[in-house]
Structures are given as structure tokens and as C-alpha cells.
mmCIF file of C-alpha atoms in Angstrom:
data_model
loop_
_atom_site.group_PDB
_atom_site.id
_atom_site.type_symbol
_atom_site.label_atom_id
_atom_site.label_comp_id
_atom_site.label_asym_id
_atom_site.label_seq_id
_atom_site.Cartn_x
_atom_site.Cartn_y
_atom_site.Cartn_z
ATOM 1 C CA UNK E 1 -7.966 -22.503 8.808
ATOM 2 C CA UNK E 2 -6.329 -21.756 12.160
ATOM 3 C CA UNK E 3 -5.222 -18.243 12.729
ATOM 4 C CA UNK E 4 -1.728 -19.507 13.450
ATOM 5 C CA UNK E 5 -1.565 -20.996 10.343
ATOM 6 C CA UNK E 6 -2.919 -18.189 8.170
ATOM 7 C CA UNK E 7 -0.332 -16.301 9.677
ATOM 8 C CA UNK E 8 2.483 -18.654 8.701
ATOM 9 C CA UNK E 9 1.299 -19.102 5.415
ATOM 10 C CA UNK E 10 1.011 -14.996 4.707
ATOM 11 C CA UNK E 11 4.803 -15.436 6.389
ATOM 12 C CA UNK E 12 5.799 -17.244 3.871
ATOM 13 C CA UNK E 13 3.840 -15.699 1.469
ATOM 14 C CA UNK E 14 5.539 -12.302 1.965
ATOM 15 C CA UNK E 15 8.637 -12.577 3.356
ATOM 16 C CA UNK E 16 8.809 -10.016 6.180
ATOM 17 C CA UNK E 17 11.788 -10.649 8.012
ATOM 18 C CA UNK E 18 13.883 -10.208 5.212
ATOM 19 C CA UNK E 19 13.036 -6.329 5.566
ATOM 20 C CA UNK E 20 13.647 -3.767 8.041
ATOM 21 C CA UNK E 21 9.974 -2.313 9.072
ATOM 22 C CA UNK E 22 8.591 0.584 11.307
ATOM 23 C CA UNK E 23 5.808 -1.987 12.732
ATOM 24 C CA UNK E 24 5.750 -5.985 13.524
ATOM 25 C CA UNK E 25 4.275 -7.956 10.950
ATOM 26 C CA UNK E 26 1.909 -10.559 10.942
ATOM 27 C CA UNK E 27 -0.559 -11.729 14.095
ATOM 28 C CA UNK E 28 -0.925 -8.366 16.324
ATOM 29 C CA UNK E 29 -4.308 -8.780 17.822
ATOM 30 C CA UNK E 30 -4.567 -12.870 18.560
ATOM 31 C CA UNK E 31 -8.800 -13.718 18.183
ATOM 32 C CA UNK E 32 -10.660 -16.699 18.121
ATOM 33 C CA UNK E 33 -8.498 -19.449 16.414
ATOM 34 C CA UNK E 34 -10.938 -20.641 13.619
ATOM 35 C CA UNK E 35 -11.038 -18.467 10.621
ATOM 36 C CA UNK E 36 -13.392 -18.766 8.317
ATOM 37 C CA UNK E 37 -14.535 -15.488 6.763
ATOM 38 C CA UNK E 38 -11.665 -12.415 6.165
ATOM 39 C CA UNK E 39 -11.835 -9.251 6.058
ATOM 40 C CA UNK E 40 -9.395 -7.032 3.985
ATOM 41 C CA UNK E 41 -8.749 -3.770 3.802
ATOM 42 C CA UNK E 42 -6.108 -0.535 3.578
ATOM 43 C CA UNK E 43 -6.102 0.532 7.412
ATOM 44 C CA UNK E 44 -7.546 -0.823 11.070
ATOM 45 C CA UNK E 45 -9.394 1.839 11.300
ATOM 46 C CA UNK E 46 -12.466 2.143 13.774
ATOM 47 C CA UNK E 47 -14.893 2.140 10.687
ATOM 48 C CA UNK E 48 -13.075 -0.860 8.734
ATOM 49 C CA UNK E 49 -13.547 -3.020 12.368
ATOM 50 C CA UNK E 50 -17.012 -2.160 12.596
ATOM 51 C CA UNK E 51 -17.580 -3.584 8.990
ATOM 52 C CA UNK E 52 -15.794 -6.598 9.947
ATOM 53 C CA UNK E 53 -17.959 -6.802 13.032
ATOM 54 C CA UNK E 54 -20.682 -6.322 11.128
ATOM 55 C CA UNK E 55 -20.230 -8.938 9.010
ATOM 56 C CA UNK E 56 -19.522 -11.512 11.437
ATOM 57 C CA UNK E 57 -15.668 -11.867 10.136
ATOM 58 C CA UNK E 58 -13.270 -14.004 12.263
ATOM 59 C CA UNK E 59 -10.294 -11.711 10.821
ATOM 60 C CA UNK E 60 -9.022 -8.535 9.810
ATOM 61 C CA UNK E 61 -6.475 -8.338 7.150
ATOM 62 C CA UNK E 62 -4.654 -4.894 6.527
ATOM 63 C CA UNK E 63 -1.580 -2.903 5.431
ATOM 64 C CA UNK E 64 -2.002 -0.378 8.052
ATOM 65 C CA UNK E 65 -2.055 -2.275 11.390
ATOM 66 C CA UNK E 66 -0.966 -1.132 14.768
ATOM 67 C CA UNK E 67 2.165 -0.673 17.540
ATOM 68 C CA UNK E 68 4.705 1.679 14.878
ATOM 69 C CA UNK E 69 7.827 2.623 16.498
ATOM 70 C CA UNK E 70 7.814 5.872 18.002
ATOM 71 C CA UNK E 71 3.932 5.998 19.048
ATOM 72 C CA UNK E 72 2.904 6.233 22.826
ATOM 73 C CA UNK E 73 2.940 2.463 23.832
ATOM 74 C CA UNK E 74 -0.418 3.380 26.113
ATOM 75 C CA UNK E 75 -3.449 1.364 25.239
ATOM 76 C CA UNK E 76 -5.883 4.304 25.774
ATOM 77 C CA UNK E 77 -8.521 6.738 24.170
ATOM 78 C CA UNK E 78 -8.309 6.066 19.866
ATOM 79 C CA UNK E 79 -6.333 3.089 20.225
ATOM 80 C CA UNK E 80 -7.660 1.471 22.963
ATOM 81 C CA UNK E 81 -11.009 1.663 21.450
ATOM 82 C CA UNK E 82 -9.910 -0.034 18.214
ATOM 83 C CA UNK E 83 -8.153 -2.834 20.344
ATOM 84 C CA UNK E 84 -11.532 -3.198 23.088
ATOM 85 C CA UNK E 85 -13.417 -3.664 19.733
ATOM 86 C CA UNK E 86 -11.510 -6.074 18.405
ATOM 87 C CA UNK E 87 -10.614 -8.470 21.565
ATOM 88 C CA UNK E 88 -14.321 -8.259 22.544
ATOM 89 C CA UNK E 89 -15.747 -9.415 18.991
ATOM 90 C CA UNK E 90 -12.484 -11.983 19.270
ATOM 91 C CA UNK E 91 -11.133 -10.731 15.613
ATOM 92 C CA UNK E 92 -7.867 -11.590 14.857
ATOM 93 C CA UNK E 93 -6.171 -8.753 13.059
ATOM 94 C CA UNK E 94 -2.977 -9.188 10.824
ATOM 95 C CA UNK E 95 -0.988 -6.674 9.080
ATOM 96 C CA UNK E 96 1.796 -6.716 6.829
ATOM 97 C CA UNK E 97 3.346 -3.427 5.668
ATOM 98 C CA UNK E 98 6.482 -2.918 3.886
ATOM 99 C CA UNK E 99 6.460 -6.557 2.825
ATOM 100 C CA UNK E 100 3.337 -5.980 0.864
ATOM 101 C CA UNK E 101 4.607 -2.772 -0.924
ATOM 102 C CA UNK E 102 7.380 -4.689 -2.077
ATOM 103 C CA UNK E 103 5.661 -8.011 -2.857
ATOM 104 C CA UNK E 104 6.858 -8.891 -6.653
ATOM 105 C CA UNK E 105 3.110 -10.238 -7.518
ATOM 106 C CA UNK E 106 0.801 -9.107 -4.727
ATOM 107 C CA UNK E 107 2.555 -6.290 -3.978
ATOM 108 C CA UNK E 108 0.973 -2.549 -3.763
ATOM 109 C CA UNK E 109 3.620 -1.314 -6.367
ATOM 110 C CA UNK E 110 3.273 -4.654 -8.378
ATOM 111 C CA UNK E 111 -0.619 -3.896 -8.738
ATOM 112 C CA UNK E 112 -0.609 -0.173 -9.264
ATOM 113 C CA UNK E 113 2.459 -1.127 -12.584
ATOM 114 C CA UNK E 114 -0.092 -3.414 -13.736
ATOM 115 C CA UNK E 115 -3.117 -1.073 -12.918
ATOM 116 C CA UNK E 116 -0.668 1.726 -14.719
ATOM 117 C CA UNK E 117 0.287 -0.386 -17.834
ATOM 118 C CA UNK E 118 3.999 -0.031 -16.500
ATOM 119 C CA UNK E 119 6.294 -3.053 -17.004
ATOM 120 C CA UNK E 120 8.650 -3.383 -13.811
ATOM 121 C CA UNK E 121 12.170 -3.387 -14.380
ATOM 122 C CA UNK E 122 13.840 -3.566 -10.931
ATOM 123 C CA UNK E 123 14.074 -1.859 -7.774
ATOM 124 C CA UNK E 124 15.045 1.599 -7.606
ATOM 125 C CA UNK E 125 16.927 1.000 -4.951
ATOM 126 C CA UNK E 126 19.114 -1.348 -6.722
ATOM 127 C CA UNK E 127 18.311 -4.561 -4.675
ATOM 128 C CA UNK E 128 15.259 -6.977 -4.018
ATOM 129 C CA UNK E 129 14.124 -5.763 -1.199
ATOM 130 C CA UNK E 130 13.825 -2.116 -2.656
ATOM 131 C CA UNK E 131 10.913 -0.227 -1.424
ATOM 132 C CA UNK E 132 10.647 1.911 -4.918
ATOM 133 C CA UNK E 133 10.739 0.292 -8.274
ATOM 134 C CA UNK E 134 10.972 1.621 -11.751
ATOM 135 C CA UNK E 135 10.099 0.536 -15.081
ATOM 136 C CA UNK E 136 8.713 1.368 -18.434
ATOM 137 C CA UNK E 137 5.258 2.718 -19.759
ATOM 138 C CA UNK E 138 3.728 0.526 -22.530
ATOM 139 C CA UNK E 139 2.825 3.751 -24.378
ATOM 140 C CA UNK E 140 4.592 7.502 -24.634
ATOM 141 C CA UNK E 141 2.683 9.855 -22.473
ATOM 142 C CA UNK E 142 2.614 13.671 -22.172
ATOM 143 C CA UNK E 143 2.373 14.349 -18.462
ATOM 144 C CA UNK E 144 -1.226 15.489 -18.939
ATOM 145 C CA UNK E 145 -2.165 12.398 -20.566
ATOM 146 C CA UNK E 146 -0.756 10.067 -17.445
ATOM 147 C CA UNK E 147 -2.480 12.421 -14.791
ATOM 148 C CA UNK E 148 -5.870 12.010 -17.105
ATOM 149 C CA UNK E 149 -4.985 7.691 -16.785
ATOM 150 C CA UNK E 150 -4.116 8.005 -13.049
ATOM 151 C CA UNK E 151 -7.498 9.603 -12.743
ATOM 152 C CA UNK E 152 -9.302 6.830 -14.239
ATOM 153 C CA UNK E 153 -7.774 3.905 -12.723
ATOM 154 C CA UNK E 154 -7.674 5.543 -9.188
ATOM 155 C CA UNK E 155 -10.805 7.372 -9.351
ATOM 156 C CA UNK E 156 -9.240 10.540 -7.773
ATOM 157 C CA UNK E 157 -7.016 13.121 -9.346
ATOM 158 C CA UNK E 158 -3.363 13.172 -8.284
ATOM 159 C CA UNK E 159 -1.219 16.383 -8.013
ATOM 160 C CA UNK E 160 1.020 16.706 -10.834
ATOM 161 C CA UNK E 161 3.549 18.647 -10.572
ATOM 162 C CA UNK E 162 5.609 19.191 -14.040
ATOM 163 C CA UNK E 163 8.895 20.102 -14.129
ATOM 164 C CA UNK E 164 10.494 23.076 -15.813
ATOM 165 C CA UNK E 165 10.052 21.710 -19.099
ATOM 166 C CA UNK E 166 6.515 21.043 -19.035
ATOM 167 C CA UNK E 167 6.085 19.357 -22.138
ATOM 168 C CA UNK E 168 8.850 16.722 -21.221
ATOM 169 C CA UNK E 169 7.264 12.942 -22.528
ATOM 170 C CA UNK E 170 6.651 10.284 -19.936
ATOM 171 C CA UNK E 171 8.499 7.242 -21.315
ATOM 172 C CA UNK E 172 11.122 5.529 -17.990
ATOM 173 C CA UNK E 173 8.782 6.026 -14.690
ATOM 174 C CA UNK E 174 9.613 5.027 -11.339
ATOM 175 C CA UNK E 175 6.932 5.026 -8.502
ATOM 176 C CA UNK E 176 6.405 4.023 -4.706
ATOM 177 C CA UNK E 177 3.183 3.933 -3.185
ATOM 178 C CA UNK E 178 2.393 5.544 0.218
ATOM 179 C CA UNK E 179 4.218 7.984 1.504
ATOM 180 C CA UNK E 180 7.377 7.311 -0.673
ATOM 181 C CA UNK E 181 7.794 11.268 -2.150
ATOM 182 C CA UNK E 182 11.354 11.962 -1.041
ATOM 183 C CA UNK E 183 12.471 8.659 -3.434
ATOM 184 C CA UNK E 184 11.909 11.271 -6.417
ATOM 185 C CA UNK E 185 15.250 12.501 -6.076
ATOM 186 C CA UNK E 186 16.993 8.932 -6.690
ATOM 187 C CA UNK E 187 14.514 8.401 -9.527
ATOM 188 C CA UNK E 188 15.665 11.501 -11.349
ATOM 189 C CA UNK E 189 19.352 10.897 -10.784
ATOM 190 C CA UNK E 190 18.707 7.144 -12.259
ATOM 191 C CA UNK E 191 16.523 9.205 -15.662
ATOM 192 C CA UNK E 192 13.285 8.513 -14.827
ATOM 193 C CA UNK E 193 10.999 10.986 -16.787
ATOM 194 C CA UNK E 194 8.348 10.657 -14.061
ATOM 195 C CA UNK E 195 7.828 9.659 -10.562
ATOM 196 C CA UNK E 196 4.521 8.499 -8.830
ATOM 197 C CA UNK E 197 3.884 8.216 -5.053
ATOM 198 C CA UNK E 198 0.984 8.716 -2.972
ATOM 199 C CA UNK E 199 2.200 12.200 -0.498
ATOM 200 C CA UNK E 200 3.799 15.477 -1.547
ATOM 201 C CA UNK E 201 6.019 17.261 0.531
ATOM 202 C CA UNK E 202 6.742 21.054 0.199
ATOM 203 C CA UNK E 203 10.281 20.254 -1.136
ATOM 204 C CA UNK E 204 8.921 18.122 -3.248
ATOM 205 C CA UNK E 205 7.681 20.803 -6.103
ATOM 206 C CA UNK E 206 11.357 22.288 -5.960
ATOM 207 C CA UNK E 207 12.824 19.233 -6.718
ATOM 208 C CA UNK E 208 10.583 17.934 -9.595
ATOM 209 C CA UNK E 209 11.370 21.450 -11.059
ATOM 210 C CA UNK E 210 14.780 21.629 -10.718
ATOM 211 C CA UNK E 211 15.773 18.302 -11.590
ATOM 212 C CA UNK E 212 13.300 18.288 -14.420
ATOM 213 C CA UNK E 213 11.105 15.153 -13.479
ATOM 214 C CA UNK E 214 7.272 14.783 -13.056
ATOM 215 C CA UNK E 215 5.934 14.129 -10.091
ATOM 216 C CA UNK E 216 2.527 12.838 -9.500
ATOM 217 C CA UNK E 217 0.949 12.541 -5.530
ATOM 218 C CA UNK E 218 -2.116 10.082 -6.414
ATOM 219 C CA UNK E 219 -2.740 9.474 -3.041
ATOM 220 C CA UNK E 220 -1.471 7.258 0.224
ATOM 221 C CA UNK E 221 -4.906 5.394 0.699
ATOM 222 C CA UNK E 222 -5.352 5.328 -2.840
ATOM 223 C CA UNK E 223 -2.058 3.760 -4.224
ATOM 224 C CA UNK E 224 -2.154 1.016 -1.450
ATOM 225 C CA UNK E 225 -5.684 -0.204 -1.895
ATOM 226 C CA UNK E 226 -4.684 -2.974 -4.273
ATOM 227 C CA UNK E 227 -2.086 -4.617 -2.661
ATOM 228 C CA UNK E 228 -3.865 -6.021 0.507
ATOM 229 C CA UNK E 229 -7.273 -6.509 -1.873
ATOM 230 C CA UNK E 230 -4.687 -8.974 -4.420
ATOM 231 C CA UNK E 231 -4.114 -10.609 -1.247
ATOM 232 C CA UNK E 232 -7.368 -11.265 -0.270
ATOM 233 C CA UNK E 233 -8.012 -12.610 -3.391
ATOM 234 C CA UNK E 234 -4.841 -15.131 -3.472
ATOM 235 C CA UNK E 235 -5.856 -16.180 -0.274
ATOM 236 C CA UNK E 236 -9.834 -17.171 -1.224
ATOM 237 C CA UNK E 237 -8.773 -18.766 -5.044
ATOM 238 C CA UNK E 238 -6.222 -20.900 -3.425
ATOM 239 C CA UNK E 239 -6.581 -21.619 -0.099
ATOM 240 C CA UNK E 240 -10.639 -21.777 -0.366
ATOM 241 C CA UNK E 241 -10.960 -18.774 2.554
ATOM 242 C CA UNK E 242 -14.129 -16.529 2.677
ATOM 243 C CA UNK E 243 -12.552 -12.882 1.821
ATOM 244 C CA UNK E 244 -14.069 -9.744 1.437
ATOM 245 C CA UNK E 245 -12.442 -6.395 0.719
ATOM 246 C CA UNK E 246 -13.680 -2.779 2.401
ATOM 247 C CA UNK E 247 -12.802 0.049 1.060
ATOM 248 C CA UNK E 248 -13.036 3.086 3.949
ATOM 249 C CA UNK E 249 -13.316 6.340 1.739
ATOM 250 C CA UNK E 250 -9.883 8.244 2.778
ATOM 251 C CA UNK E 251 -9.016 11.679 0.827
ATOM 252 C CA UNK E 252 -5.481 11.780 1.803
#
């Protein structure tokens, strides 16, 4: 496949001018234009481009890519080691951001809801392009019982943070992954029981409280590792692509 044309397919794949973004979408590092082996994973980080130069990988596919409004536009010191790396192993990277948080299939809140047992109802936000959704648990939970699950699927505990009446059940959840925290106050003004996200804020534990709401942080890097993986995966089942997905260990 040429790297134009895997571009324009994951274009029309995920829709990203149809949403307002902090970073440009799709090609941002142009490589060598055969692509035969892909590399996925959550962030360009130095250590996920050594892997894929390690492994002899024509591209880099991520959520986190490069160039976000509002950084120093120099090409210097961290950055313009990642981007020496890349142009001089010619790997193409692509990333897609928003567009894959909101994808309704391969989308980072699509997979965690399916990850979660949630059934997706809509977007919080009220429209299709809504960067939070909400939904439904398949099962009554106490908020103990859906930090225990998050802790099992995610393999990390999250931060729950209960609200004033602790024992309040977990039935109507709404969730963003990444750093989506501050969409717990719409959540509890639309009755969610519970919110999830990936960052906590300091406000954040004064709001869950007072507007009597769960909150769990699970994470950043580990609510959006499924997203850009599901893509991966779409990508080798049905357009016959080598992909591999990296996981680079990330706390936060």
C-alpha cells in the first residue's frame, strides 16, 4: 500500500475534518512511500520509534502525534530528535486524535464501553461528533465493584472518587477517555450515576462530591490504548497490512 493511500483510506475511515482538533490529522512525517509493515501505538514517543525502527516498520500509527497548537513551532532538542529519527529511518508517521476518540466502532470510547460492558447510548454532548458519550452498564454496580472491574480490564487501578453518598449504585455512566475530567459536570447535570475519564483535576473531587456523581481517573495512556490498537487490527483483517501494536508502559 502507498502511504498516500493509507492515509486516504484512514481519512475516510475516521472522518477528521468533520471535527475541530488541537493537532492536524493524518500524514505528519511523509517516509518512504511503500508500506508494508505498521506500527501502532498510544504516543510518538522516542521509545515507541525506536521499536518501530527496530522492527524494520515502514510506518508509525498513533493517537498522540505531533505539531499541537500552542507548542514552540522550533524543530529542536526532544522534538527534533523524534523527527531526525524518523526522517532518517524514512518512517512515515500518522496520527489521528480526536477522530479516533470519537470513532463509533474503532473509537477509544467505543472500545473502553465494550471493554466496560457499557452499551452506548449517544453523545453526551448531544450531537455526533460529541467527544464524551454516555450509556448504560449491563449490570448494577456499587462504585467499589466498578473500580475492582476497571482494575481488571485496565490492569491499573483508577482513582475513584465517590460522592457524598458513597453507597450511591452505578447504573447510567458516561465516560471520555484522555484527559476529558471537566465533562463530569455535564454528565451529572444529564443523571449519570458515574463518570469515567483518564485525568483528575483538583476541582474535580469537589464536584463529584457536591453534585453527587462518581468519578473514576483510570488513566490517559490507559483509556486510549485500545482505540489506535482496534485500528491496527481493522487495517491488517481487511486491507491485508502487516500491523503490530506497542504498548510503551506510561503511569499517567
Amino acid at each position: 500500500m502507498n502511504n498516500f493511500q493509507l492515509e486516504a483510506l484512514l481519512n475516510e475511515t475516521l472522518s477528521p475534518q468533520l471535527i475541530k482538533d488541537y493537532c492536524p490529522n493524518g500524514l505528519q512525517v511523509e517516509g518512504k512511500p511503500d508500506i508494508k509493515k505498521i506500527i501502532t501505538g498510544v504516543t510518538a514517543s522516542k521509545a515507541l520509534i525506536e521499536q518501530a525502527v527496530e522492527r524494520q516498520a515502514d510506518a508509525l500509527l498513533v493517537h498522540h502525534g505531533y505539531f499541537w497548537k500552542g507548542e514552540p513551532e522550533s524543530i529542536r532538542g526532544m522534538k527534533g530528535d523524534r523527527l531526525r529519527t524518523l526522517i532518517k529511518h524514512d518512517i512515515n508517521l500518522l496520527a489521528y486524535h480526536l477522530p479516533l476518540d470519537i470513532h463509533p466502532q474503532l473509537g477509544n470510547n467505543a472500545q473502553l464501553a465494550q471493554l466496560l460492558e457499557i452499551d452506548v447510548e449517544g453523545g453526551l454532548e448531544g450531537h455526533p461528533q460529541s467527544v464524551a458519550m454516555y450509556g448504560a452498564l449491563r449490570h448494577v454496580l456499587s462504585g467499589e465493584e466498578l473500580a475492582t472491574k476497571i482494575t481488571q480490564v485496565l490492569e491499573r487501578p483508577p482513582l475513584h472518587i465517590a460522592p457524598e453518598q458513597q453507597d450511591k449504585p452505578i447504573k447510567n455512566i458516561a465516560w471520555c477517555t484522555g484527559g476529558g475530567q471537566d465533562y463530569i459536570t455535564l454528565a451529572a447535570e444529564q443523571g449519570m450515576d458515574a463518570f469515567i475519564s483518564g485525568e483528575v483535576s483538583e476541582r474535580t473531587t469537589y464536584i463529584a462530591r457536591e453534585l453527587n456523581i462518581h468519578y473514576f481517573a483510570a488513566g490517559h495512556h490507559a483509556t486510549e490504548r485500545y482505540g489506535v490498537k482496534a485500528l491496527g487490527e481493522w487495517l491488517a483483517k481487511e486491507h491485508g497490512v502487516e500491523v503490530e501494536f506497542i504498548d510503551i508502559d506510561n503511569p499517567v
